Coordinates of C-alpha atoms and ligand atoms in Angstrom, one line a residue:
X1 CA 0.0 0.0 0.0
X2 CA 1.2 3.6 -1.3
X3 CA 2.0 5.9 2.0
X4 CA 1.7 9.2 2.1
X5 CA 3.6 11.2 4.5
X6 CA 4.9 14.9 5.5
X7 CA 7.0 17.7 3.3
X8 CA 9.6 18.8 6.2
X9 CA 12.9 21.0 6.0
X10 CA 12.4 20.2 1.9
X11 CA 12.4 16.6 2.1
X12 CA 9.1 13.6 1.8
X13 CA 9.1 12.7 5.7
X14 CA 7.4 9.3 6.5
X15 CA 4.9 9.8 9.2
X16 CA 6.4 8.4 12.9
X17 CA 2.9 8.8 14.7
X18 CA 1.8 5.1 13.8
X19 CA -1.5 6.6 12.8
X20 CA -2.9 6.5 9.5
X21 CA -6.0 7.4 7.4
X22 CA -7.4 5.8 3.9
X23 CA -7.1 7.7 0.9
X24 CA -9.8 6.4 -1.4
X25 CA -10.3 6.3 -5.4
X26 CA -13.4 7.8 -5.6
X27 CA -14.2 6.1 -8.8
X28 CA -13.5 2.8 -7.9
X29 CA -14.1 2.4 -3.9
X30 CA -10.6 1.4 -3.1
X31 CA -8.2 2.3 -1.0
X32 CA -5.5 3.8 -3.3
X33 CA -3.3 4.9 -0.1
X34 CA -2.7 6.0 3.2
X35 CA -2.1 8.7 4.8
X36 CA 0.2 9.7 7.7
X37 CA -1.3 11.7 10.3
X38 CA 0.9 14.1 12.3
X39 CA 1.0 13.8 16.4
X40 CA 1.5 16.7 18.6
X41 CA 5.2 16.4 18.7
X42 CA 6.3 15.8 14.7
X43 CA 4.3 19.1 14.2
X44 CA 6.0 20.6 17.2
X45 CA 9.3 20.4 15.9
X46 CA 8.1 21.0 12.1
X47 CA 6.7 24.5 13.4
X48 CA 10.4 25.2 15.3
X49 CA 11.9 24.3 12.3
X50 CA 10.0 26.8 10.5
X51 CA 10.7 29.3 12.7
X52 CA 14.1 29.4 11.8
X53 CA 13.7 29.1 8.4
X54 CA 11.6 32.4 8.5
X55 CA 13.7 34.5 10.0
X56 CA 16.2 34.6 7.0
X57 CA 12.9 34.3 4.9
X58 CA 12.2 37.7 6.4
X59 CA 15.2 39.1 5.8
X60 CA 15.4 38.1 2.2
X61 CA 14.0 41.4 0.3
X62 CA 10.7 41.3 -0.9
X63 CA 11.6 41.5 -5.0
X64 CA 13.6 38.1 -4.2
X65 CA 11.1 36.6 -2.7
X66 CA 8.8 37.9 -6.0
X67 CA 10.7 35.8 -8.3
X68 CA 10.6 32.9 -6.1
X69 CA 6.7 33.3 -7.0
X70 CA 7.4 33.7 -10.7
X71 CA 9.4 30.4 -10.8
X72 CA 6.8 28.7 -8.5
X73 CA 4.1 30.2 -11.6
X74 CA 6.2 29.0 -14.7
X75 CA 6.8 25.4 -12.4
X76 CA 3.2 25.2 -11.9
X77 CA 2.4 25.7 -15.6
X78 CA 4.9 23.0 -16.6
X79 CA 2.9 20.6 -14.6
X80 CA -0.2 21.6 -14.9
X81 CA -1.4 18.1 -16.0
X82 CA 0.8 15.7 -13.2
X83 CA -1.0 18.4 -10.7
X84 CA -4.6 17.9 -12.3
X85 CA -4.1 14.2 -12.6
X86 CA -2.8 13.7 -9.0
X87 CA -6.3 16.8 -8.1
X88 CA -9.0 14.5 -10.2
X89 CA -7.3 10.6 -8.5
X90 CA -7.9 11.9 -5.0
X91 CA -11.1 14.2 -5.4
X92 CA -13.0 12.1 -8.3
X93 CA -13.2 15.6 -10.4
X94 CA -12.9 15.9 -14.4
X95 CA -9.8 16.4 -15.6
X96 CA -10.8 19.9 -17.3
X97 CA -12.1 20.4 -13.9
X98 CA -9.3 19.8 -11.9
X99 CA -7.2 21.9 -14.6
X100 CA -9.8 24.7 -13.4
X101 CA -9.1 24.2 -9.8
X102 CA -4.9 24.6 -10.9
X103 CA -5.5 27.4 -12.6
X104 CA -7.5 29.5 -9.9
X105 CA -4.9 28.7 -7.8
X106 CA -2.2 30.0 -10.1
X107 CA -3.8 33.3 -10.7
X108 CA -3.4 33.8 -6.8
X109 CA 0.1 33.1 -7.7
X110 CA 0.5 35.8 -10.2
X111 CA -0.8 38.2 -8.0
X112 CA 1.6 37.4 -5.2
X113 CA 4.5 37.4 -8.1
X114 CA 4.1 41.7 -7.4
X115 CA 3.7 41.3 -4.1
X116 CA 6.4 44.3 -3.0
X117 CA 4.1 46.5 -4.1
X118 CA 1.2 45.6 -2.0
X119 CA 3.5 45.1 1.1
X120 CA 4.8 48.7 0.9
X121 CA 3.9 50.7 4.2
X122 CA 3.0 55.1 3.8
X123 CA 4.7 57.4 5.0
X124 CA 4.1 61.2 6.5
X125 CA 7.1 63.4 6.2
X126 CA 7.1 66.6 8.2
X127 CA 4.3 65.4 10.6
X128 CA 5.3 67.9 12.6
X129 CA 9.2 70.0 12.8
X130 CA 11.6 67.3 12.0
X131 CA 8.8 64.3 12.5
X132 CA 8.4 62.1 10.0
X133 CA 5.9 59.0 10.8
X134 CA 5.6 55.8 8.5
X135 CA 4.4 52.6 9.1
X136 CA 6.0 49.1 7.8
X137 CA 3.7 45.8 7.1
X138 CA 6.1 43.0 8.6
X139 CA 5.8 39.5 8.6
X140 CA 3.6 37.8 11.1
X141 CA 6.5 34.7 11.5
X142 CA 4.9 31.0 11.3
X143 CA 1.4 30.6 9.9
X144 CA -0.4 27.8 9.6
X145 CA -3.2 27.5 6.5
X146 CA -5.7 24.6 7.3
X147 CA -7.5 23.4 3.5
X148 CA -10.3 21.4 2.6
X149 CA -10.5 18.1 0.1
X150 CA -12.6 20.1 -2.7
X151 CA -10.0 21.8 -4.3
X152 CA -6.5 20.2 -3.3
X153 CA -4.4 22.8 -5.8
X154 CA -6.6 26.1 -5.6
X155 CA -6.9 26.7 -1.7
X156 CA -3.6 25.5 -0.7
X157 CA -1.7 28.1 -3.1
X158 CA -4.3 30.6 -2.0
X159 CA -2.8 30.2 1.3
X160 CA 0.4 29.7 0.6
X161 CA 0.8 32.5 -1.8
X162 CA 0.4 35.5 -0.1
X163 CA 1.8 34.2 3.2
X164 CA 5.1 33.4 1.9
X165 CA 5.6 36.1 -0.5
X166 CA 4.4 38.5 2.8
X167 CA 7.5 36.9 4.4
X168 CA 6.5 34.5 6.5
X169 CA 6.7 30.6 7.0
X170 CA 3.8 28.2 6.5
X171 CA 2.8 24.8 7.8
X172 CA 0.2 23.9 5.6
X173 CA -2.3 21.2 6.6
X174 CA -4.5 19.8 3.6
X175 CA -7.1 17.5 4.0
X176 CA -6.5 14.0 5.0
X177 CA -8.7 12.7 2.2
X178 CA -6.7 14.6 -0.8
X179 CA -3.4 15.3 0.3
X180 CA -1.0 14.5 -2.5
X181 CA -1.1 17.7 -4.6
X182 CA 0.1 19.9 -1.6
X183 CA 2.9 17.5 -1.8
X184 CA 3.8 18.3 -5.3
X185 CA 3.5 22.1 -4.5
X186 CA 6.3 22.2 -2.0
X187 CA 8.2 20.0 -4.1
X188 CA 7.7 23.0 -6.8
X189 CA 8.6 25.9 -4.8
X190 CA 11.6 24.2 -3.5
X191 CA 12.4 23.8 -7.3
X192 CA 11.5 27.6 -7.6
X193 CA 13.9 28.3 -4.7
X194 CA 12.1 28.8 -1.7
X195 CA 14.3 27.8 1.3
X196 CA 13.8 24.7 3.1
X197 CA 11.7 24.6 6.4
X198 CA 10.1 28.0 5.1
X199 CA 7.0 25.6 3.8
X200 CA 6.0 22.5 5.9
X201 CA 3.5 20.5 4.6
X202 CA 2.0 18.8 7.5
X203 CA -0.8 15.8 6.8
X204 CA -3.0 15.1 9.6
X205 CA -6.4 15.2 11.2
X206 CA -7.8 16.5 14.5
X207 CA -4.7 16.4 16.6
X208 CA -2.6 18.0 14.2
X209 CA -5.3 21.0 13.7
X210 CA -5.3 21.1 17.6
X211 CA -1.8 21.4 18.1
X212 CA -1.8 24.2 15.8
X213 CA -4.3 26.0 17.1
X214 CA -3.2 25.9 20.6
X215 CA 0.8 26.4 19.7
X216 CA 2.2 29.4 21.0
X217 CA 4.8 29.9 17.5
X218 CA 2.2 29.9 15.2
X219 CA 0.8 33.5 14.9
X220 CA -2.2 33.3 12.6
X221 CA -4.6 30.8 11.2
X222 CA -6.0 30.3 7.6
X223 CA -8.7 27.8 7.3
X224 CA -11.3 26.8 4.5
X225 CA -13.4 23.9 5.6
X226 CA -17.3 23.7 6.8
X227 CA -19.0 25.7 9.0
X228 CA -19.2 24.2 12.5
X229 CA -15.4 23.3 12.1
X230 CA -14.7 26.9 11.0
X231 CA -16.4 28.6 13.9
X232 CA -14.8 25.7 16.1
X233 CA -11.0 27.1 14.6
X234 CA -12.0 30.8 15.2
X235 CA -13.0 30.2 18.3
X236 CA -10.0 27.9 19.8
X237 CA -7.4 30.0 17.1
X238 CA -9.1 33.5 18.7
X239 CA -9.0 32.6 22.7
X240 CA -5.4 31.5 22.4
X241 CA -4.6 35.4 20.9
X242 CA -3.8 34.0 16.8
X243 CA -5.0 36.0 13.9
X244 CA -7.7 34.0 12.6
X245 CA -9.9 34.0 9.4
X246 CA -12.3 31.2 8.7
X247 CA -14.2 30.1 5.8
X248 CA -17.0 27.4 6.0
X249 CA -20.1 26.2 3.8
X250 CA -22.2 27.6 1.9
X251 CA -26.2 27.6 0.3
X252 CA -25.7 29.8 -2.7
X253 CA -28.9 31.1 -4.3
X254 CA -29.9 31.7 -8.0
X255 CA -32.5 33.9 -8.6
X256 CA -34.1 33.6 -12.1
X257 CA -36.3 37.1 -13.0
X258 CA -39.2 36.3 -15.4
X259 CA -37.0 38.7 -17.7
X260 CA -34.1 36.3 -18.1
X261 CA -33.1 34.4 -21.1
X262 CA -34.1 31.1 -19.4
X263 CA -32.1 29.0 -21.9
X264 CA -28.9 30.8 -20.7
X265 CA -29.9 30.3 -16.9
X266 CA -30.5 26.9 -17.1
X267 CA -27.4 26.3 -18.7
X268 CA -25.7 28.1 -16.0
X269 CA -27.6 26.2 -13.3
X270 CA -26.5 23.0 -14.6
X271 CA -23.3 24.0 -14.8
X272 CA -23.2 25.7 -11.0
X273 CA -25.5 23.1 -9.7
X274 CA -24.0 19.6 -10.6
X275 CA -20.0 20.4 -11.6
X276 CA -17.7 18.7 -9.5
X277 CA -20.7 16.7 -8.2
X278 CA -21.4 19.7 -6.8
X279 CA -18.7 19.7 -4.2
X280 CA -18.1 23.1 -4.0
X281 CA -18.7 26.0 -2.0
X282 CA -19.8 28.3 -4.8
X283 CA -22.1 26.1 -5.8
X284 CA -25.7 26.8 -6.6
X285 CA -28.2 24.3 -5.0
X286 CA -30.8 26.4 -4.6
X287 CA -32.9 27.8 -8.0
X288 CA -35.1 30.7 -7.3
X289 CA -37.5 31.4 -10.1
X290 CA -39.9 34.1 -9.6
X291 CA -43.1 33.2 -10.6
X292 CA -44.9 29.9 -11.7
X293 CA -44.6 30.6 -15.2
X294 CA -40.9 31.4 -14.8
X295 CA -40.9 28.2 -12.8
X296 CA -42.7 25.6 -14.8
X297 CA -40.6 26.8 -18.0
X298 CA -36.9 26.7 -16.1
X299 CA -37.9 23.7 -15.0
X300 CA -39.1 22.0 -18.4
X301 CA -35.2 23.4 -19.5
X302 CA -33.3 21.6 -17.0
X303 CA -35.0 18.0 -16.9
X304 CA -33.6 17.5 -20.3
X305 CA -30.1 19.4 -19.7
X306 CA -29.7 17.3 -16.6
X307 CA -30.7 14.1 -18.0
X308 CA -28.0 14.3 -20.7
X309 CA -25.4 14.8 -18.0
X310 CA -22.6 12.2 -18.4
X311 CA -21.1 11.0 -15.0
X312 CA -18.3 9.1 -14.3
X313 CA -14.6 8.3 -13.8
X314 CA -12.3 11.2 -14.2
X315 CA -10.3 8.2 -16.4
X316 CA -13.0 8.6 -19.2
X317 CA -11.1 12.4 -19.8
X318 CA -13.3 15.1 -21.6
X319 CA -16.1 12.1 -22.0
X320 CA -17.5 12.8 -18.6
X321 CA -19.2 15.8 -16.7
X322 CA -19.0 14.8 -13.1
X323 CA -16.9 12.2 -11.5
X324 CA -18.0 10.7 -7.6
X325 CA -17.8 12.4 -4.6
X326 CA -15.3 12.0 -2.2
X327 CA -16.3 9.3 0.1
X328 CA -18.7 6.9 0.4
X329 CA -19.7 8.5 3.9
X330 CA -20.6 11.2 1.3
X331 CA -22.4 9.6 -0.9
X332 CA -24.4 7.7 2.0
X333 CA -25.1 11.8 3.0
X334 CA -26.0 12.8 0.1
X335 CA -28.6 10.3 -0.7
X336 CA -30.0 10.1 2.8
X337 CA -30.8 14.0 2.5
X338 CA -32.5 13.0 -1.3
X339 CA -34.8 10.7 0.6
X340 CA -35.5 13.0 3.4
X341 CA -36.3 15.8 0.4
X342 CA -39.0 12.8 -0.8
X343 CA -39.8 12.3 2.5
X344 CA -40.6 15.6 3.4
X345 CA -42.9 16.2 0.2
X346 CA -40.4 17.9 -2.2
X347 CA -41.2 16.9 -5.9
X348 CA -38.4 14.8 -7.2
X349 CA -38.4 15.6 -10.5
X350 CA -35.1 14.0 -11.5
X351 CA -33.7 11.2 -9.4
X352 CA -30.1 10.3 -9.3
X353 CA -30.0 7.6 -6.5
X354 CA -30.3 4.7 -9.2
X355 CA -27.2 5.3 -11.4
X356 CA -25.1 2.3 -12.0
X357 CA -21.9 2.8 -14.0
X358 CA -20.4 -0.1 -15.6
X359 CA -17.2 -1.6 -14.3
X360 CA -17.4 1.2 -11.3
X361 CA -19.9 -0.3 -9.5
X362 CA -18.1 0.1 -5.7
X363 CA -17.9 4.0 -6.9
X364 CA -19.3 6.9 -4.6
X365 CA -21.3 8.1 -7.2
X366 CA -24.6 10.1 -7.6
X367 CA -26.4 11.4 -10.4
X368 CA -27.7 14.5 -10.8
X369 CA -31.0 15.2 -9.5
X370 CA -33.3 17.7 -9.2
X371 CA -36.1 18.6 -7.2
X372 CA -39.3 21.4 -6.8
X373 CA -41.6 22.6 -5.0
X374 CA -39.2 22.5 -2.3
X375 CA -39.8 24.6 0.8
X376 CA -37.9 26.3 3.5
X377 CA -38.6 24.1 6.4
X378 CA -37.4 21.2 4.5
X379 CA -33.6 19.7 5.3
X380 CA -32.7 19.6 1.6
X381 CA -33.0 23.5 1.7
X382 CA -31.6 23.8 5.3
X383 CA -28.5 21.8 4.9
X384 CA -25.2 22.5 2.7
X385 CA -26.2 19.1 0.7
X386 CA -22.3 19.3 -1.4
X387 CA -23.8 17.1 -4.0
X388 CA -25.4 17.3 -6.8
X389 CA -28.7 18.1 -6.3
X390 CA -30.7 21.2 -7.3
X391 CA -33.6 22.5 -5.1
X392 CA -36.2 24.7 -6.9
X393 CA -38.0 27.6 -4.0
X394 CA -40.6 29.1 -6.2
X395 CA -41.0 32.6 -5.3
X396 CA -43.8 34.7 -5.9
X397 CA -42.6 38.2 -6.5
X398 CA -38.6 39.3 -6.6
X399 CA -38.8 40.7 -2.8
X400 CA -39.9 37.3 -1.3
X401 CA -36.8 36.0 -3.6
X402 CA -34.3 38.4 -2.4
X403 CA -36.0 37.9 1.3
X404 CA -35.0 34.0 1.4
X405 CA -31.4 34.7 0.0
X406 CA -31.3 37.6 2.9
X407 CA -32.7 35.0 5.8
X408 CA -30.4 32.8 5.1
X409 CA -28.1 32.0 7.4
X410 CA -25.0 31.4 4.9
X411 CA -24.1 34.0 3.2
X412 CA -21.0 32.7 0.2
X413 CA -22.1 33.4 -3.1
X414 CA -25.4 34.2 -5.0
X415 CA -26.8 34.9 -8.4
X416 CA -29.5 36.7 -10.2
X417 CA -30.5 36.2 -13.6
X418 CA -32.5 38.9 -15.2
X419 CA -32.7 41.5 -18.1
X420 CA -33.3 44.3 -16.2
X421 CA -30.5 46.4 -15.1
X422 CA -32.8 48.4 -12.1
X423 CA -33.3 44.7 -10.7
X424 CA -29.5 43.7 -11.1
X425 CA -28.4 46.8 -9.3
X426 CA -31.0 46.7 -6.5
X427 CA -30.0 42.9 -5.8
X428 CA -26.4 43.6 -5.6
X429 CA -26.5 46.5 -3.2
X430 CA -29.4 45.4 -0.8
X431 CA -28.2 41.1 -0.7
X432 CA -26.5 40.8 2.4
X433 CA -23.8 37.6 0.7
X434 CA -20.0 38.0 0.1
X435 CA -20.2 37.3 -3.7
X436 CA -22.7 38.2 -6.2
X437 CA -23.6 36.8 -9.9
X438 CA -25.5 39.4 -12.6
X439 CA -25.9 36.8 -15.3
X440 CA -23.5 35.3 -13.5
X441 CA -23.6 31.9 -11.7
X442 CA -20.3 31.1 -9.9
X443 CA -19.1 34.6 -9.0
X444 CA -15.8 33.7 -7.7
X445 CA -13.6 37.0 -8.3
X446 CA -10.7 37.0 -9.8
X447 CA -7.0 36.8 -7.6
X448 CA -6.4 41.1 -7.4
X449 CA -9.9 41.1 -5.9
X450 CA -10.8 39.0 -2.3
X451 CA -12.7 36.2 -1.9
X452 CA -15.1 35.8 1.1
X453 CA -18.7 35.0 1.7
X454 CA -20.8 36.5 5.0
X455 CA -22.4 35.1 7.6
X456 CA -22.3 31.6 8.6
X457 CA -19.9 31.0 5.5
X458 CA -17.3 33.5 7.1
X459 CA -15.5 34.1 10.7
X460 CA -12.9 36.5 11.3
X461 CA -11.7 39.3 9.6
X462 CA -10.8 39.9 6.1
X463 CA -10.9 38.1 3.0
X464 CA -8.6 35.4 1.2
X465 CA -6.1 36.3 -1.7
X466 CA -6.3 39.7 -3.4
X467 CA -5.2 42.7 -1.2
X468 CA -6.7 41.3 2.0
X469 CA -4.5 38.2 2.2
X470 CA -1.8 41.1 2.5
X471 CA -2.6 42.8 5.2
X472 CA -4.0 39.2 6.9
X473 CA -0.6 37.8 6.8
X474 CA 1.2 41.1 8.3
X475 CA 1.0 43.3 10.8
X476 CA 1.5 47.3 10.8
X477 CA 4.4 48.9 12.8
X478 CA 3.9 52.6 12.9
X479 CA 6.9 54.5 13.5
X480 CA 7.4 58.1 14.6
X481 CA 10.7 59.7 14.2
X482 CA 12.4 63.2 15.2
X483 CA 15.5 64.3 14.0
X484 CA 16.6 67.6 16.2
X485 CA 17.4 70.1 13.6
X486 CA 18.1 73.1 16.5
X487 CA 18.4 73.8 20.1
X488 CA 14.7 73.2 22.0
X489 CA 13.3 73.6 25.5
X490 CA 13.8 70.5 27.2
X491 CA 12.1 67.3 27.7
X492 CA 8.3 68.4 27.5
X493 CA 6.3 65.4 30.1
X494 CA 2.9 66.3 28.8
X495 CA 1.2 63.7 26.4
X496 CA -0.2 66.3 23.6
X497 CA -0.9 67.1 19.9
X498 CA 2.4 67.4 17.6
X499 CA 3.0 71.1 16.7
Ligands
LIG1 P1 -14.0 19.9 6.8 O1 -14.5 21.0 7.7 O2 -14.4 18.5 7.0 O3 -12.4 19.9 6.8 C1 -11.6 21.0 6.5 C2 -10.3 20.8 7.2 O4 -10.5 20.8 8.7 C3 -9.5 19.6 6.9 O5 -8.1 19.9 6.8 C4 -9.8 18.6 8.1 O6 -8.7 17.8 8.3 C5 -10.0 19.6 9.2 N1 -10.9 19.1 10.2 C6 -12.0 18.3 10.0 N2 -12.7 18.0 11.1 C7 -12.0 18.6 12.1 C8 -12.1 18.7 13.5 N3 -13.2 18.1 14.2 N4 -11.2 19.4 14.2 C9 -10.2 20.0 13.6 N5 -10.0 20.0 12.3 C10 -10.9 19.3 11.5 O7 -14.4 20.3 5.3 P2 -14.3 19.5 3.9 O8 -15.3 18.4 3.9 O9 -12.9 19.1 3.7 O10 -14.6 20.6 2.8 C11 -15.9 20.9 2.4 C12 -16.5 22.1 3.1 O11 -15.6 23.2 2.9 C13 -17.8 22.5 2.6 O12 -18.6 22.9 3.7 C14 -17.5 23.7 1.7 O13 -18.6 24.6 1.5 C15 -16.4 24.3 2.5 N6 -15.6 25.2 1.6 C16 -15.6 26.5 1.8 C17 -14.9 27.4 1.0 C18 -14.9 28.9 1.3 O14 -14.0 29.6 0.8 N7 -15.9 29.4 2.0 C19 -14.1 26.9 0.0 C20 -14.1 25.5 -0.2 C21 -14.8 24.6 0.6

């Protein structure tokens, strides 16, 4: 059996905890590996190593540290496909798709290749006579970024980018059930020159997240994962004084105006609603047509859409539009909350639970299904499914649509389809959601903007990648200087305003 273990001080470190977890093939059921999962004291001394590693990291100038990036990019580019082969044979995902999930990653990585000039401090000459006051943004020191299994490529570099370009070191912690392609990464920007110890890849479960979080070195934490275990980090990252921002799940909403070209939005739902199985926080699962004209005609569009949908082994290459998801505890989820959505009189009006695929029968698939007529009370609506299933609220007018996206308690991404610009403009200012969609149906914003949603899909302060990630990974020193340029009075013992 393959094992999988740690990147430390620039090297592939077997795991010396004697614990282990299963790294499936989605596709096929089996276990393809295992795992190593870090104890208390191989990610004590990983973080000490680190914190000798960044000191010189620090110190190297910020332009240097720039073209560490740029080699990191061109690196990254040259193997794009090992890193979307090694994404889609742990996560199940398309091969296109898991090219998608490199690239978004990348672009956070082209950003951070001009990262001096978003880590340069102001400055206030003649503040007062001979006072000049400037402030620096420094390095926080060792950082820890905690990532999910949905995109192995695109969250770890959106960690690891701006953190080590900022200066500092990074123990990064993927997820236990895709860890492989962090792996690769650090072998990368070791290629690309980053010094050893300055990036420890650390693989591991609740112990190793623990020992993070409650380790005096490490200064901030970075996590993407699901809600209760983000608000669980915050919390535990917050009380013991770390910097701490913390994305979790997500119920993103499409609203679809009687105005729309419904052909175009229920392409875009499909495409929102069921790619990558739906495993992904920007994700619609949720279909909001306004009216019950609007409603019975988007819905007679998607039954044959989804119905054509191909589904299956990421192996089968461009043939295939969704692969598995993750784990067969997923897949047993996924299709308990379809029957509770029966169950709980939601029309089923395509039903994915009986898909077979030939020769992948022990796979943790689902097909895509979609359902109507579901209502707010129901667990289908309530839950983050992370599947592929599609839930149609009809709303009556465009205020009870906008109402349900604003009582929601996630607040990620959301979308409005609609021809009318008044509309558009009205749902973007007044939604109270981290990312909006005008014709738009996974508004994920590009790497020199932030990404972050509201509400339960967001704790802490400030956004990932963009100019955010910046100031999250530093911290302002403000300095106030006098240079004596005459003879003066004396020491003056009052605290006052600067003349
Ligand atoms: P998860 O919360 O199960 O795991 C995320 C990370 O937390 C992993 O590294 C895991 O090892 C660790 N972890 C899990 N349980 C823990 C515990 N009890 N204590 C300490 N650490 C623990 O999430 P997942 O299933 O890997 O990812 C899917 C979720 O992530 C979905 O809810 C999705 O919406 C969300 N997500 C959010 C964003 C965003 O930017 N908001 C992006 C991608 C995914």
């Amino acid at each position: 059996m393959k094992e999988i273990g740690h990147w430390i001080n620039g090297k592939h470190v077997a795991g010396t905890s004697g614990r282990f977890a299963d790294v499936y093939n989605p596709a096929t059921g089996e276990v393809q590996a295992r795992v190593a999962l870090a104890s208390a004291a191989e990610l004590d001394s990983a973080i000490q190593d680190a914190a000798k590693a960044q000191l010189l990291w620090a110190a190297t100038n910020p332009q240097r540290r720039a073209r560490v990036m740029m080699a990191f990019g061109a690196l990254i580019n040259q193997n794009m496909e090992k890193l979307a082969e090694l994404v889609s044979r742990e996560h199940g995902k398309t091969i296109p798709d898991a090219r998608g999930d490199v690239q978004r990653g990348l672009e956070v990585i082209e950003v951070c290749m001009g990262a001096p000039a978003l880590l340069k401090g102001e400055m206030t000459d003649n503040a007062g006579p001979g006072i000049d006051i400037y402030s620096m943004r420094q390095a926080l020191g060792v950082v820890a970024g905690i990532t999910p299994f949905n995109f192995p490529a695109m969250i770890p570099l959106w960690k690891m980018g701006p953190a080590l370009s900022a200066g500092n070191a990074m123990i990064l912690k993927p997820s236990e059930r895709t860890p492989s392609t962090a792996l690769l990464l650090a072998e990368l920007l070791q290629q690309a020159g980053l010094p050893d110890g300055v990036l420890q890849v650390i693989n591991g479960d609740k112990e190793a997240v623990d020992g993070i979080l409650d380790h005096e070195v490490i200064q901030a934490v970075g996590f993407v994962g699901s809600t209760p275990i983000a608000q669980y980090i915050y919390g535990r990252a917050a009380a013991n004084g770390k910097r701490a921002q913390c994305f979790g799940g997500a119920k993103n909403h499409m609203i679809i105006m009687p105005d729309a070209d419904l052909d175009k939005a229920a392409d875009a739902l499909v495409g929102a609603g069921f790619g990558a199985a739906g495993e992904r926080c920007m994700a619609i699962s949720v279909a909001v047509p306004v009216g019950e004209k609007t409603a019975d005609a988007l819905i007679d569009k998607l039954i044959p859409r989804i119905e054509k949908l191909k589904v299956g082994p990421y192996t089968a290459g461009e043939d295939v539009d969704f692969g598995p998801l993750v784990t067969k505890q997923a897949e047993t989820r996924v299709r308990a909350l379809i029957d509770s959505g029966v169950e709980q009189g939601a029309k089923l009006v395509v039903d994915g639970r009986g898909i077979k695929i030939q020769g992948y029968e022990h796979g943790f698939f689902v097909g895509a299904t979609l359902f109507d007529n579901v209502t707010k009370d129901m667990d289908i609506y309530k839950q983050e499914i992370f599947g592929p299933v599609l839930s149609t609220v009809r709303a009556k007018t465009y205020e009870d649509a906008l109402q349900l996206v604003i009582a929601n308690e996630y607040g990620n991404g959301t979308a409005i389809f609609t021809a009318d610009g008044d509309t558009a403009r009205d749902f973007a200012s007044r939604v109270n959601v981290g990312m909006v969609g005008i014709n738009f149906p996974i508004p994920v914003p590009l790497s020199y903007y932030t990404f972050g949603g509201w509400k339960k899909s967001s704790f802490g302060d400030l956004n990932q990648y963009g100019p955010d990630a910046f100031r999250f990974y530093t911290k302002t020193k403000t300095v106030t200087a006098r240079w004596f340029s005459g003879i003066k009075d004396g020491a003056s013992l009052n605290f006052k305003a600067l003349d």
